[in-house]
Amino acid sequence: MAENEVLVTQEFDPTVCDEICEQYKDWAGATIPVLQKTQDAYGFLFPELVERIADNLNMSPHQIYGVITFYAQFYTKPRGKYIIRVCRGTACHVQGSGRISEIVKEEFKISNGETSGDLKFTLEEVSCIGACGMAPVIMINNKTYGNLKPEDARKIFREYANLPEDQG
Ligand code: FES
């Protein structure tokens, strides 16, 4: 994973970050929208980006990290193009969501919270996502899959893995 971080940060072009900060710099509550927009633009909040934001907003990186660590929506590590959320709530657990998580781990060699080396998949085990009637349930980005049998889940994961780079 460290390799990916180096790769991304080596290519850091601050132009978009500067534009976003410029839009918000006179706002009292600029930090959160700036972090949201820069994260959307760059994928995650790596150290050079955080330093640049801090400079632009006349804050210290330490203050910025204080905000980042407070909110679960901010990420300091790269995330995959496809976020696989496996529900581990009670209904899904009883219906075998643990096995589906295992399949993600087998297929992509990642643990919960990790991203595959090709930056394609991130696994997030989550608590009830409110679709218990369809247990076991997973989401891949915004798409929900319910009543999943392990072999169907594996098929779906492989389909995503084989999608061309510009699709999905
Ligand atoms: S427990 Fe999985 S959707 Fe509710």
Coordinates of C-alpha atoms in Angstrom, one line a residue, residues 73-167:
Q73 CA -16.1 10.3 6.0
F74 CA -12.5 11.3 5.5
Y75 CA -9.8 8.9 4.3
T76 CA -6.0 9.2 4.6
K77 CA -5.3 6.0 2.6
P78 CA -6.2 5.2 -1.0
R79 CA -9.6 3.6 -1.5
G80 CA -10.7 1.3 -4.3
K81 CA -12.7 2.2 -7.3
Y82 CA -15.3 -0.3 -6.0
I83 CA -16.2 -0.1 -2.3
I84 CA -17.6 -3.5 -1.3
R85 CA -19.7 -3.1 1.8
V86 CA -20.6 -6.4 3.4
C87 CA -23.4 -6.1 6.0
R88 CA -22.4 -7.8 9.2
G89 CA -25.6 -6.9 11.1
T90 CA -27.4 -9.6 12.9
A91 CA -29.9 -10.6 10.1
C92 CA -27.1 -10.8 7.5
H93 CA -24.8 -12.5 9.9
V94 CA -27.4 -15.2 10.5
Q95 CA -27.9 -15.6 6.8
G96 CA -24.1 -16.2 6.2
S97 CA -22.6 -12.8 5.5
G98 CA -19.4 -13.9 7.2
R99 CA -18.8 -16.3 4.3
I100 CA -19.3 -13.5 1.8
S101 CA -16.7 -11.4 3.6
E102 CA -14.4 -14.4 3.4
I103 CA -14.9 -14.6 -0.3
V104 CA -14.0 -11.0 -0.8
K105 CA -10.8 -11.6 1.2
E106 CA -10.0 -14.7 -0.8
E107 CA -10.6 -13.1 -4.2
F108 CA -8.8 -9.8 -3.6
K109 CA -6.3 -10.6 -0.8
I110 CA -7.6 -7.9 1.4
S111 CA -8.9 -7.7 5.0
N112 CA -11.6 -5.5 6.3
G113 CA -10.8 -1.9 5.7
E114 CA -8.1 -2.6 3.2
T115 CA -7.7 -1.8 -0.5
S116 CA -6.4 -4.2 -3.2
G117 CA -2.9 -3.3 -4.6
D118 CA -4.4 -2.4 -8.0
L119 CA -6.7 0.1 -6.2
K120 CA -9.8 -1.6 -7.5
F121 CA -11.5 -2.9 -4.4
T122 CA -11.9 -1.8 -0.8
L123 CA -13.7 -4.1 1.7
E124 CA -15.8 -2.5 4.4
E125 CA -17.7 -4.6 6.8
V126 CA -20.6 -2.5 8.0
S127 CA -23.5 -2.8 10.5
C128 CA -27.1 -3.1 9.4
I129 CA -27.8 -1.1 6.2
G130 CA -31.5 -1.3 6.6
A131 CA -32.4 -4.0 4.1
C132 CA -32.7 -6.9 6.5
G133 CA -35.5 -8.5 4.5
M134 CA -33.0 -9.2 1.7
A135 CA -30.3 -10.6 4.0
P136 CA -27.5 -11.3 3.4
V137 CA -26.9 -7.9 1.7
I138 CA -23.9 -6.3 0.2
M139 CA -23.4 -3.0 -1.6
I140 CA -20.8 -2.3 -4.3
N141 CA -20.6 1.4 -4.5
N142 CA -24.3 2.5 -4.7
K143 CA -25.6 -0.8 -6.0
T144 CA -27.3 -3.2 -3.5
Y145 CA -27.3 -7.0 -3.9
G146 CA -29.6 -9.0 -1.6
N147 CA -30.4 -12.7 -0.9
L148 CA -26.9 -13.5 -1.9
K149 CA -25.6 -17.0 -2.0
P150 CA -21.8 -17.3 -1.6
E151 CA -21.3 -18.6 -5.1
D152 CA -23.4 -15.8 -6.6
A153 CA -21.3 -13.3 -4.6
R154 CA -18.1 -14.7 -6.0
K155 CA -19.5 -14.4 -9.5
I156 CA -20.4 -10.8 -9.0
F157 CA -17.0 -10.0 -7.6
R158 CA -15.3 -11.6 -10.6
E159 CA -17.5 -9.7 -13.0
Y160 CA -16.4 -6.4 -11.4
A161 CA -12.8 -7.6 -11.4
N162 CA -13.0 -8.2 -15.2
L163 CA -14.7 -4.9 -16.0
P164 CA -12.5 -2.7 -18.3
E165 CA -10.9 0.3 -16.6
D166 CA -13.3 2.8 -18.0
Q167 CA -16.5 1.0 -16.9

